[in-house]
Short mmCIF file of C-alpha atoms in Angstrom, two decimals:
data_model
loop_
_atom_site.label_atom_id
_atom_site.label_comp_id
_atom_site.label_asym_id
_atom_site.label_seq_id
_atom_site.Cartn_x
_atom_site.Cartn_y
_atom_site.Cartn_z
CA UNK A 282 -9.14 -0.96 -33.42
CA UNK A 283 -7.10 -2.60 -30.65
CA UNK A 284 -4.53 -0.73 -28.57
CA UNK A 285 -2.02 -1.62 -25.89
CA UNK A 286 -3.75 -0.63 -22.61
CA UNK A 287 -2.37 -0.65 -19.06
CA UNK A 288 -4.99 -1.78 -16.53
CA UNK A 289 -4.74 -0.80 -12.84
CA UNK A 290 -6.69 -2.42 -10.03
CA UNK A 291 -6.64 -1.45 -6.35
CA UNK A 292 -4.64 -3.87 -4.25
CA UNK A 293 -6.81 -6.10 -1.98
CA UNK A 294 -5.14 -5.24 1.33
CA UNK A 295 -5.39 -7.51 4.38
CA UNK A 296 -5.01 -6.32 7.97
CA UNK A 297 -1.53 -7.18 9.27
CA UNK A 298 0.24 -6.98 5.92
CA UNK A 299 3.65 -5.36 5.96
CA UNK A 300 4.10 -3.20 2.89
CA UNK A 301 6.71 -0.93 1.34
CA UNK A 302 5.56 1.99 -0.79
CA UNK A 303 8.02 3.22 -3.39
CA UNK A 304 7.95 6.35 -5.51
CA UNK A 305 5.30 8.44 -3.76
CA UNK A 306 4.94 11.01 -0.99
CA UNK A 307 3.93 8.08 1.24
CA UNK A 308 7.16 6.18 0.49
CA UNK A 309 8.45 3.86 3.19
CA UNK A 310 7.46 0.90 5.34
CA UNK A 311 3.91 0.54 6.65
CA UNK A 312 1.64 -2.00 8.32
CA UNK A 313 -2.00 -2.29 7.26
CA UNK A 314 -4.16 -1.82 10.38
CA UNK A 315 -7.65 -1.17 8.93
CA UNK A 316 -9.43 -1.34 5.59
CA UNK A 317 -12.78 -0.15 4.31
CA UNK A 318 -14.17 -0.14 0.79
CA UNK A 319 -12.70 3.33 0.21
CA UNK A 320 -10.05 3.88 2.90
CA UNK A 321 -6.91 2.18 4.19
CA UNK A 322 -5.26 2.90 7.54
CA UNK A 323 -1.51 2.38 7.67
CA UNK A 324 0.84 2.48 10.67
CA UNK A 325 4.48 3.46 10.57
CA UNK A 326 6.53 0.72 12.31
CA UNK A 327 9.03 3.30 13.61
CA UNK A 328 6.91 6.22 14.88
CA UNK A 329 3.76 4.09 15.42
CA UNK A 330 1.72 6.94 13.88
CA UNK A 331 -1.37 5.89 11.94
CA UNK A 332 -2.74 7.56 8.84
CA UNK A 333 -6.01 6.93 7.01
CA UNK A 334 -6.02 7.65 3.31
CA UNK A 335 -8.18 6.95 0.29
CA UNK A 336 -7.10 3.63 -1.18
CA UNK A 337 -4.28 4.38 -3.58
CA UNK A 338 -1.91 1.42 -3.89
CA UNK A 339 -1.57 -0.90 -6.83
CA UNK A 340 0.34 -4.17 -6.78
CA UNK A 341 3.73 -4.16 -8.50
CA UNK A 342 5.73 -7.08 -7.09
CA UNK A 343 6.09 -9.32 -4.04
CA UNK A 344 9.56 -9.98 -2.69
CA UNK A 345 11.45 -10.95 0.47
CA UNK A 346 13.22 -7.90 1.94
CA UNK A 347 14.26 -6.28 5.23
CA UNK A 348 11.26 -4.67 6.95
CA UNK A 349 11.31 -2.06 8.31
CA UNK A 350 14.15 -0.90 6.14
CA UNK A 351 17.24 0.97 7.28
#
């Protein structure tokens, strides 16, 4: 029997990408500074603090917007 299924794939980050995370405790503007198979290191463009987390992002849309935001 077939069902409607939603498929998620980890986003293939590239160093230097400017990203905006929406709807999570990590919400805000970030720059990708390092990537491994399991981890991604992001830097806040305002505080310059870097955080390394398990890869967690999934692609939703690409758009032109102000970065960093207000």
